[in-house]
């Protein structure tokens, strides 16, 4: 009987902590990916074409960055700075290894987005370019525009906790043979 009471108390304590802890204290998640190895960022970026021959040229684009320049780096071409949202181009090194995938990194005010560039022989036809979309901007929700819990949420949570504790006490007394 004591084990049941202890388990019930532990369960209630866990529920109370879970209901009263704000979601804002959660650790930030790692950057999400869109299934193609590219990060989802608050700004958009692309490399066209995504498959190129050694010595070929790619077009680099970025949009939605709040600063006037985006830096693009890779081990297969020289660093490129995209200014005011205008596209830029880069020439892939002539000695790039055929069949290799190289990471292309776009840096917008410290936020980094990556994609890959595949080096293929000159006679292959590159696939249609894929343009990543901006990531979803999610928030706490609600209509108050505040990240803090409001008085209504705190009152409802306290009422739920108090009701659960009261029910546990009544059920425990009934099982122990005491009065309701």
mmCIF file with all atom_site columns, C-alpha atoms in Angstrom:
data_model
loop_
_atom_site.group_PDB
_atom_site.id
_atom_site.type_symbol
_atom_site.label_atom_id
_atom_site.label_alt_id
_atom_site.label_comp_id
_atom_site.label_asym_id
_atom_site.label_entity_id
_atom_site.label_seq_id
_atom_site.pdbx_PDB_ins_code
_atom_site.Cartn_x
_atom_site.Cartn_y
_atom_site.Cartn_z
_atom_site.occupancy
_atom_site.B_iso_or_equiv
_atom_site.pdbx_formal_charge
_atom_site.auth_seq_id
_atom_site.auth_comp_id
_atom_site.auth_asym_id
_atom_site.auth_atom_id
_atom_site.pdbx_PDB_model_num
ATOM 1   C CA . UNK A 1 1   ? 0.000   0.000  0.000   1.00 0.00 ? 1   UNK A CA 1
ATOM 2   C CA . UNK A 1 2   ? 2.840   2.368  0.829   1.00 0.00 ? 2   UNK A CA 1
ATOM 3   C CA . UNK A 1 3   ? 4.376   1.779  -2.618  1.00 0.00 ? 3   UNK A CA 1
ATOM 4   C CA . UNK A 1 4   ? 1.151   2.907  -4.307  1.00 0.00 ? 4   UNK A CA 1
ATOM 5   C CA . UNK A 1 5   ? 1.065   6.118  -2.235  1.00 0.00 ? 5   UNK A CA 1
ATOM 6   C CA . UNK A 1 6   ? 4.723   6.814  -3.000  1.00 0.00 ? 6   UNK A CA 1
ATOM 7   C CA . UNK A 1 7   ? 4.217   6.238  -6.721  1.00 0.00 ? 7   UNK A CA 1
ATOM 8   C CA . UNK A 1 8   ? 1.126   8.485  -6.711  1.00 0.00 ? 8   UNK A CA 1
ATOM 9   C CA . UNK A 1 9   ? 3.004   11.266 -4.920  1.00 0.00 ? 9   UNK A CA 1
ATOM 10  C CA . UNK A 1 10  ? 5.929   11.002 -7.338  1.00 0.00 ? 10  UNK A CA 1
ATOM 11  C CA . UNK A 1 11  ? 3.571   11.140 -10.328 1.00 0.00 ? 11  UNK A CA 1
ATOM 12  C CA . UNK A 1 12  ? 1.773   14.182 -8.927  1.00 0.00 ? 12  UNK A CA 1
ATOM 13  C CA . UNK A 1 13  ? 5.057   15.958 -8.214  1.00 0.00 ? 13  UNK A CA 1
ATOM 14  C CA . UNK A 1 14  ? 6.248   15.300 -11.768 1.00 0.00 ? 14  UNK A CA 1
ATOM 15  C CA . UNK A 1 15  ? 2.971   16.623 -13.198 1.00 0.00 ? 15  UNK A CA 1
ATOM 16  C CA . UNK A 1 16  ? 3.165   19.736 -11.017 1.00 0.00 ? 16  UNK A CA 1
ATOM 17  C CA . UNK A 1 17  ? 6.687   20.527 -12.190 1.00 0.00 ? 17  UNK A CA 1
ATOM 18  C CA . UNK A 1 18  ? 5.791   19.896 -15.837 1.00 0.00 ? 18  UNK A CA 1
ATOM 19  C CA . UNK A 1 19  ? 2.731   22.158 -15.660 1.00 0.00 ? 19  UNK A CA 1
ATOM 20  C CA . UNK A 1 20  ? 4.472   24.989 -13.854 1.00 0.00 ? 20  UNK A CA 1
ATOM 21  C CA . UNK A 1 21  ? 7.757   25.139 -15.825 1.00 0.00 ? 21  UNK A CA 1
ATOM 22  C CA . UNK A 1 22  ? 7.624   27.618 -18.727 1.00 0.00 ? 22  UNK A CA 1
ATOM 23  C CA . UNK A 1 23  ? 8.547   26.296 -22.143 1.00 0.00 ? 23  UNK A CA 1
ATOM 24  C CA . UNK A 1 24  ? 10.972  29.205 -22.594 1.00 0.00 ? 24  UNK A CA 1
ATOM 25  C CA . UNK A 1 25  ? 13.481  27.408 -20.346 1.00 0.00 ? 25  UNK A CA 1
ATOM 26  C CA . UNK A 1 26  ? 13.909  24.575 -22.846 1.00 0.00 ? 26  UNK A CA 1
ATOM 27  C CA . UNK A 1 27  ? 17.285  24.282 -24.535 1.00 0.00 ? 27  UNK A CA 1
ATOM 28  C CA . UNK A 1 28  ? 17.424  25.531 -28.117 1.00 0.00 ? 28  UNK A CA 1
ATOM 29  C CA . UNK A 1 29  ? 17.203  22.832 -30.756 1.00 0.00 ? 29  UNK A CA 1
ATOM 30  C CA . UNK A 1 30  ? 19.966  22.100 -33.225 1.00 0.00 ? 30  UNK A CA 1
ATOM 31  C CA . UNK A 1 31  ? 19.419  23.619 -36.652 1.00 0.00 ? 31  UNK A CA 1
ATOM 32  C CA . UNK A 1 32  ? 16.827  21.674 -38.610 1.00 0.00 ? 32  UNK A CA 1
ATOM 33  C CA . UNK A 1 33  ? 17.506  20.271 -42.027 1.00 0.00 ? 33  UNK A CA 1
ATOM 34  C CA . UNK A 1 34  ? 15.177  20.122 -45.006 1.00 0.00 ? 34  UNK A CA 1
ATOM 35  C CA . UNK A 1 35  ? 16.009  16.526 -46.003 1.00 0.00 ? 35  UNK A CA 1
ATOM 36  C CA . UNK A 1 36  ? 18.717  17.457 -48.542 1.00 0.00 ? 36  UNK A CA 1
ATOM 37  C CA . UNK A 1 37  ? 21.463  18.256 -46.039 1.00 0.00 ? 37  UNK A CA 1
ATOM 38  C CA . UNK A 1 38  ? 20.775  21.996 -46.028 1.00 0.00 ? 38  UNK A CA 1
ATOM 39  C CA . UNK A 1 39  ? 19.956  23.947 -42.903 1.00 0.00 ? 39  UNK A CA 1
ATOM 40  C CA . UNK A 1 40  ? 16.683  25.756 -42.500 1.00 0.00 ? 40  UNK A CA 1
ATOM 41  C CA . UNK A 1 41  ? 17.572  29.356 -41.702 1.00 0.00 ? 41  UNK A CA 1
ATOM 42  C CA . UNK A 1 42  ? 15.824  32.694 -41.238 1.00 0.00 ? 42  UNK A CA 1
ATOM 43  C CA . UNK A 1 43  ? 17.237  33.763 -44.616 1.00 0.00 ? 43  UNK A CA 1
ATOM 44  C CA . UNK A 1 44  ? 17.100  32.079 -48.011 1.00 0.00 ? 44  UNK A CA 1
ATOM 45  C CA . UNK A 1 45  ? 20.107  30.955 -50.062 1.00 0.00 ? 45  UNK A CA 1
ATOM 46  C CA . UNK A 1 46  ? 20.864  28.871 -53.125 1.00 0.00 ? 46  UNK A CA 1
ATOM 47  C CA . UNK A 1 47  ? 23.589  27.572 -55.425 1.00 0.00 ? 47  UNK A CA 1
ATOM 48  C CA . UNK A 1 48  ? 22.732  27.133 -59.125 1.00 0.00 ? 48  UNK A CA 1
ATOM 49  C CA . UNK A 1 49  ? 23.446  24.695 -60.645 1.00 0.00 ? 49  UNK A CA 1
ATOM 50  C CA . UNK A 1 50  ? 23.901  22.175 -57.832 1.00 0.00 ? 50  UNK A CA 1
ATOM 51  C CA . UNK A 1 51  ? 26.069  19.947 -60.038 1.00 0.00 ? 51  UNK A CA 1
ATOM 52  C CA . UNK A 1 52  ? 28.969  21.487 -61.954 1.00 0.00 ? 52  UNK A CA 1
ATOM 53  C CA . UNK A 1 53  ? 32.094  20.401 -63.818 1.00 0.00 ? 53  UNK A CA 1
ATOM 54  C CA . UNK A 1 54  ? 35.570  21.388 -62.576 1.00 0.00 ? 54  UNK A CA 1
ATOM 55  C CA . UNK A 1 55  ? 36.274  24.950 -63.755 1.00 0.00 ? 55  UNK A CA 1
ATOM 56  C CA . UNK A 1 56  ? 32.534  25.662 -64.145 1.00 0.00 ? 56  UNK A CA 1
ATOM 57  C CA . UNK A 1 57  ? 30.694  28.665 -62.740 1.00 0.00 ? 57  UNK A CA 1
ATOM 58  C CA . UNK A 1 58  ? 27.894  28.653 -60.150 1.00 0.00 ? 58  UNK A CA 1
ATOM 59  C CA . UNK A 1 59  ? 25.472  31.437 -59.252 1.00 0.00 ? 59  UNK A CA 1
ATOM 60  C CA . UNK A 1 60  ? 25.069  32.192 -55.551 1.00 0.00 ? 60  UNK A CA 1
ATOM 61  C CA . UNK A 1 61  ? 21.968  33.948 -54.215 1.00 0.00 ? 61  UNK A CA 1
ATOM 62  C CA . UNK A 1 62  ? 20.720  35.021 -50.817 1.00 0.00 ? 62  UNK A CA 1
ATOM 63  C CA . UNK A 1 63  ? 17.585  36.841 -49.689 1.00 0.00 ? 63  UNK A CA 1
ATOM 64  C CA . UNK A 1 64  ? 16.057  37.935 -46.424 1.00 0.00 ? 64  UNK A CA 1
ATOM 65  C CA . UNK A 1 65  ? 19.310  38.739 -44.603 1.00 0.00 ? 65  UNK A CA 1
ATOM 66  C CA . UNK A 1 66  ? 18.938  41.888 -42.503 1.00 0.00 ? 66  UNK A CA 1
ATOM 67  C CA . UNK A 1 67  ? 22.542  43.008 -43.055 1.00 0.00 ? 67  UNK A CA 1
ATOM 68  C CA . UNK A 1 68  ? 23.826  44.349 -46.367 1.00 0.00 ? 68  UNK A CA 1
ATOM 69  C CA . UNK A 1 69  ? 26.238  41.507 -47.096 1.00 0.00 ? 69  UNK A CA 1
ATOM 70  C CA . UNK A 1 70  ? 26.327  37.707 -46.931 1.00 0.00 ? 70  UNK A CA 1
ATOM 71  C CA . UNK A 1 71  ? 29.651  35.844 -47.029 1.00 0.00 ? 71  UNK A CA 1
ATOM 72  C CA . UNK A 1 72  ? 29.779  32.577 -48.995 1.00 0.00 ? 72  UNK A CA 1
ATOM 73  C CA . UNK A 1 73  ? 32.685  30.178 -48.391 1.00 0.00 ? 73  UNK A CA 1
ATOM 74  C CA . UNK A 1 74  ? 33.664  26.764 -49.695 1.00 0.00 ? 74  UNK A CA 1
ATOM 75  C CA . UNK A 1 75  ? 36.721  24.599 -50.157 1.00 0.00 ? 75  UNK A CA 1
ATOM 76  C CA . UNK A 1 76  ? 36.067  24.457 -53.909 1.00 0.00 ? 76  UNK A CA 1
ATOM 77  C CA . UNK A 1 77  ? 36.062  28.187 -54.778 1.00 0.00 ? 77  UNK A CA 1
ATOM 78  C CA . UNK A 1 78  ? 37.267  31.526 -53.379 1.00 0.00 ? 78  UNK A CA 1
ATOM 79  C CA . UNK A 1 79  ? 35.186  33.404 -50.794 1.00 0.00 ? 79  UNK A CA 1
ATOM 80  C CA . UNK A 1 80  ? 32.377  35.491 -52.329 1.00 0.00 ? 80  UNK A CA 1
ATOM 81  C CA . UNK A 1 81  ? 30.541  38.406 -50.700 1.00 0.00 ? 81  UNK A CA 1
ATOM 82  C CA . UNK A 1 82  ? 26.952  38.951 -51.827 1.00 0.00 ? 82  UNK A CA 1
ATOM 83  C CA . UNK A 1 83  ? 26.007  42.613 -51.410 1.00 0.00 ? 83  UNK A CA 1
ATOM 84  C CA . UNK A 1 84  ? 22.520  44.068 -50.930 1.00 0.00 ? 84  UNK A CA 1
ATOM 85  C CA . UNK A 1 85  ? 20.833  40.785 -51.865 1.00 0.00 ? 85  UNK A CA 1
ATOM 86  C CA . UNK A 1 86  ? 22.345  40.744 -55.371 1.00 0.00 ? 86  UNK A CA 1
ATOM 87  C CA . UNK A 1 87  ? 23.466  37.373 -56.765 1.00 0.00 ? 87  UNK A CA 1
ATOM 88  C CA . UNK A 1 88  ? 27.142  36.600 -57.240 1.00 0.00 ? 88  UNK A CA 1
ATOM 89  C CA . UNK A 1 89  ? 29.123  33.980 -59.077 1.00 0.00 ? 89  UNK A CA 1
ATOM 90  C CA . UNK A 1 90  ? 32.037  31.733 -58.273 1.00 0.00 ? 90  UNK A CA 1
ATOM 91  C CA . UNK A 1 91  ? 34.305  29.619 -60.439 1.00 0.00 ? 91  UNK A CA 1
ATOM 92  C CA . UNK A 1 92  ? 34.852  26.088 -59.194 1.00 0.00 ? 92  UNK A CA 1
ATOM 93  C CA . UNK A 1 93  ? 38.515  25.097 -58.926 1.00 0.00 ? 93  UNK A CA 1
ATOM 94  C CA . UNK A 1 94  ? 39.762  23.332 -62.052 1.00 0.00 ? 94  UNK A CA 1
ATOM 95  C CA . UNK A 1 95  ? 41.329  20.614 -59.892 1.00 0.00 ? 95  UNK A CA 1
ATOM 96  C CA . UNK A 1 96  ? 38.072  19.849 -58.005 1.00 0.00 ? 96  UNK A CA 1
ATOM 97  C CA . UNK A 1 97  ? 37.630  16.110 -57.546 1.00 0.00 ? 97  UNK A CA 1
ATOM 98  C CA . UNK A 1 98  ? 34.929  14.603 -59.797 1.00 0.00 ? 98  UNK A CA 1
ATOM 99  C CA . UNK A 1 99  ? 32.207  12.869 -57.786 1.00 0.00 ? 99  UNK A CA 1
ATOM 100 C CA . UNK A 1 100 ? 32.959  14.850 -54.630 1.00 0.00 ? 100 UNK A CA 1
ATOM 101 C CA . UNK A 1 101 ? 30.400  16.906 -52.733 1.00 0.00 ? 101 UNK A CA 1
ATOM 102 C CA . UNK A 1 102 ? 31.611  20.192 -51.301 1.00 0.00 ? 102 UNK A CA 1
ATOM 103 C CA . UNK A 1 103 ? 29.904  22.151 -48.546 1.00 0.00 ? 103 UNK A CA 1
ATOM 104 C CA . UNK A 1 104 ? 28.888  25.721 -49.404 1.00 0.00 ? 104 UNK A CA 1
ATOM 105 C CA . UNK A 1 105 ? 28.340  27.957 -46.343 1.00 0.00 ? 105 UNK A CA 1
ATOM 106 C CA . UNK A 1 106 ? 26.318  31.176 -46.353 1.00 0.00 ? 106 UNK A CA 1
ATOM 107 C CA . UNK A 1 107 ? 26.917  33.483 -43.368 1.00 0.00 ? 107 UNK A CA 1
ATOM 108 C CA . UNK A 1 108 ? 24.279  36.121 -42.540 1.00 0.00 ? 108 UNK A CA 1
ATOM 109 C CA . UNK A 1 109 ? 25.258  38.124 -39.415 1.00 0.00 ? 109 UNK A CA 1
ATOM 110 C CA . UNK A 1 110 ? 26.620  34.992 -37.731 1.00 0.00 ? 110 UNK A CA 1
ATOM 111 C CA . UNK A 1 111 ? 23.780  32.659 -38.733 1.00 0.00 ? 111 UNK A CA 1
ATOM 112 C CA . UNK A 1 112 ? 25.165  29.922 -40.962 1.00 0.00 ? 112 UNK A CA 1
ATOM 113 C CA . UNK A 1 113 ? 23.293  28.053 -43.665 1.00 0.00 ? 113 UNK A CA 1
ATOM 114 C CA . UNK A 1 114 ? 24.883  25.246 -45.649 1.00 0.00 ? 114 UNK A CA 1
ATOM 115 C CA . UNK A 1 115 ? 24.192  23.291 -48.801 1.00 0.00 ? 115 UNK A CA 1
ATOM 116 C CA . UNK A 1 116 ? 26.262  21.022 -51.026 1.00 0.00 ? 116 UNK A CA 1
ATOM 117 C CA . UNK A 1 117 ? 27.698  21.303 -54.513 1.00 0.00 ? 117 UNK A CA 1
ATOM 118 C CA . UNK A 1 118 ? 28.472  18.137 -56.494 1.00 0.00 ? 118 UNK A CA 1
ATOM 119 C CA . UNK A 1 119 ? 31.359  18.067 -58.960 1.00 0.00 ? 119 UNK A CA 1
ATOM 120 C CA . UNK A 1 120 ? 30.640  15.917 -62.024 1.00 0.00 ? 120 UNK A CA 1
ATOM 121 C CA . UNK A 1 121 ? 32.231  15.346 -65.412 1.00 0.00 ? 121 UNK A CA 1
ATOM 122 C CA . UNK A 1 122 ? 31.499  18.037 -68.011 1.00 0.00 ? 122 UNK A CA 1
ATOM 123 C CA . UNK A 1 123 ? 29.205  15.821 -70.114 1.00 0.00 ? 123 UNK A CA 1
ATOM 124 C CA . UNK A 1 124 ? 26.549  15.260 -67.413 1.00 0.00 ? 124 UNK A CA 1
ATOM 125 C CA . UNK A 1 125 ? 23.368  17.277 -67.376 1.00 0.00 ? 125 UNK A CA 1
ATOM 126 C CA . UNK A 1 126 ? 22.811  18.893 -64.000 1.00 0.00 ? 126 UNK A CA 1
ATOM 127 C CA . UNK A 1 127 ? 19.474  18.332 -62.276 1.00 0.00 ? 127 UNK A CA 1
ATOM 128 C CA . UNK A 1 128 ? 17.032  21.206 -61.846 1.00 0.00 ? 128 UNK A CA 1
ATOM 129 C CA . UNK A 1 129 ? 18.143  23.553 -59.073 1.00 0.00 ? 129 UNK A CA 1
ATOM 130 C CA . UNK A 1 130 ? 16.497  23.296 -55.682 1.00 0.00 ? 130 UNK A CA 1
ATOM 131 C CA . UNK A 1 131 ? 16.000  26.565 -53.850 1.00 0.00 ? 131 UNK A CA 1
ATOM 132 C CA . UNK A 1 132 ? 15.685  26.276 -50.070 1.00 0.00 ? 132 UNK A CA 1
ATOM 133 C CA . UNK A 1 133 ? 12.921  28.250 -48.478 1.00 0.00 ? 133 UNK A CA 1
ATOM 134 C CA . UNK A 1 134 ? 13.146  30.355 -45.379 1.00 0.00 ? 134 UNK A CA 1
ATOM 135 C CA . UNK A 1 135 ? 12.547  28.480 -42.169 1.00 0.00 ? 135 UNK A CA 1
ATOM 136 C CA . UNK A 1 136 ? 9.415   28.842 -40.110 1.00 0.00 ? 136 UNK A CA 1
ATOM 137 C CA . UNK A 1 137 ? 9.527   31.481 -37.422 1.00 0.00 ? 137 UNK A CA 1
ATOM 138 C CA . UNK A 1 138 ? 7.743   29.965 -34.466 1.00 0.00 ? 138 UNK A CA 1
ATOM 139 C CA . UNK A 1 139 ? 6.919   31.632 -31.205 1.00 0.00 ? 139 UNK A CA 1
ATOM 140 C CA . UNK A 1 140 ? 5.144   31.065 -27.928 1.00 0.00 ? 140 UNK A CA 1
ATOM 141 C CA . UNK A 1 141 ? 1.744   31.856 -29.469 1.00 0.00 ? 141 UNK A CA 1
ATOM 142 C CA . UNK A 1 142 ? -1.231  33.594 -27.977 1.00 0.00 ? 142 UNK A CA 1
ATOM 143 C CA . UNK A 1 143 ? -2.616  37.010 -28.683 1.00 0.00 ? 143 UNK A CA 1
ATOM 144 C CA . UNK A 1 144 ? -0.830  38.973 -25.976 1.00 0.00 ? 144 UNK A CA 1
ATOM 145 C CA . UNK A 1 145 ? 2.490   39.113 -27.794 1.00 0.00 ? 145 UNK A CA 1
ATOM 146 C CA . UNK A 1 146 ? 4.300   38.248 -24.564 1.00 0.00 ? 146 UNK A CA 1
ATOM 147 C CA . UNK A 1 147 ? 6.554   35.251 -23.977 1.00 0.00 ? 147 UNK A CA 1
ATOM 148 C CA . UNK A 1 148 ? 5.601   35.097 -20.288 1.00 0.00 ? 148 UNK A CA 1
ATOM 149 C CA . UNK A 1 149 ? 2.706   33.043 -18.944 1.00 0.00 ? 149 UNK A CA 1
ATOM 150 C CA . UNK A 1 150 ? -0.323  35.179 -18.149 1.00 0.00 ? 150 UNK A CA 1
ATOM 151 C CA . UNK A 1 151 ? -2.374  35.253 -14.953 1.00 0.00 ? 151 UNK A CA 1
ATOM 152 C CA . UNK A 1 152 ? -5.110  33.112 -16.533 1.00 0.00 ? 152 UNK A CA 1
ATOM 153 C CA . UNK A 1 153 ? -2.659  30.333 -17.456 1.00 0.00 ? 153 UNK A CA 1
ATOM 154 C CA . UNK A 1 154 ? -1.034  30.370 -14.016 1.00 0.00 ? 154 UNK A CA 1
ATOM 155 C CA . UNK A 1 155 ? -4.432  30.304 -12.247 1.00 0.00 ? 155 UNK A CA 1
ATOM 156 C CA . UNK A 1 156 ? -5.670  27.420 -14.407 1.00 0.00 ? 156 UNK A CA 1
ATOM 157 C CA . UNK A 1 157 ? -2.461  25.470 -13.769 1.00 0.00 ? 157 UNK A CA 1
ATOM 158 C CA . UNK A 1 158 ? -2.680  26.024 -10.009 1.00 0.00 ? 158 UNK A CA 1
ATOM 159 C CA . UNK A 1 159 ? -6.334  24.905 -10.011 1.00 0.00 ? 159 UNK A CA 1
ATOM 160 C CA . UNK A 1 160 ? -5.464  21.727 -11.898 1.00 0.00 ? 160 UNK A CA 1
ATOM 161 C CA . UNK A 1 161 ? -2.633  20.919 -9.500  1.00 0.00 ? 161 UNK A CA 1
ATOM 162 C CA . UNK A 1 162 ? -4.809  21.581 -6.436  1.00 0.00 ? 162 UNK A CA 1
ATOM 163 C CA . UNK A 1 163 ? -7.600  19.408 -7.854  1.00 0.00 ? 163 UNK A CA 1
ATOM 164 C CA . UNK A 1 164 ? -5.197  16.556 -8.571  1.00 0.00 ? 164 UNK A CA 1
ATOM 165 C CA . UNK A 1 165 ? -3.733  16.720 -5.068  1.00 0.00 ? 165 UNK A CA 1
ATOM 166 C CA . UNK A 1 166 ? -7.215  16.819 -3.468  1.00 0.00 ? 166 UNK A CA 1
ATOM 167 C CA . UNK A 1 167 ? -8.349  13.833 -5.494  1.00 0.00 ? 167 UNK A CA 1
ATOM 168 C CA . UNK A 1 168 ? -5.203  11.911 -4.514  1.00 0.00 ? 168 UNK A CA 1
ATOM 169 C CA . UNK A 1 169 ? -5.830  12.587 -0.819  1.00 0.00 ? 169 UNK A CA 1
ATOM 170 C CA . UNK A 1 170 ? -9.476  11.439 -1.021  1.00 0.00 ? 170 UNK A CA 1
ATOM 171 C CA . UNK A 1 171 ? -8.597  8.277  -2.953  1.00 0.00 ? 171 UNK A CA 1
ATOM 172 C CA . UNK A 1 172 ? -5.722  7.468  -0.603  1.00 0.00 ? 172 UNK A CA 1
ATOM 173 C CA . UNK A 1 173 ? -7.986  7.759  2.469   1.00 0.00 ? 173 UNK A CA 1
ATOM 174 C CA . UNK A 1 174 ? -10.659 5.580  0.882   1.00 0.00 ? 174 UNK A CA 1
ATOM 175 C CA . UNK A 1 175 ? -8.147  2.853  0.048   1.00 0.00 ? 175 UNK A CA 1
ATOM 176 C CA . UNK A 1 176 ? -6.653  2.979  3.524   1.00 0.00 ? 176 UNK A CA 1
ATOM 177 C CA . UNK A 1 177 ? -10.081 2.526  5.071   1.00 0.00 ? 177 UNK A CA 1
ATOM 178 C CA . UNK A 1 178 ? -10.325 6.048  6.409   1.00 0.00 ? 178 UNK A CA 1
ATOM 179 C CA . UNK A 1 179 ? -13.172 8.491  6.009   1.00 0.00 ? 179 UNK A CA 1
ATOM 180 C CA . UNK A 1 180 ? -13.802 10.229 2.682   1.00 0.00 ? 180 UNK A CA 1
#
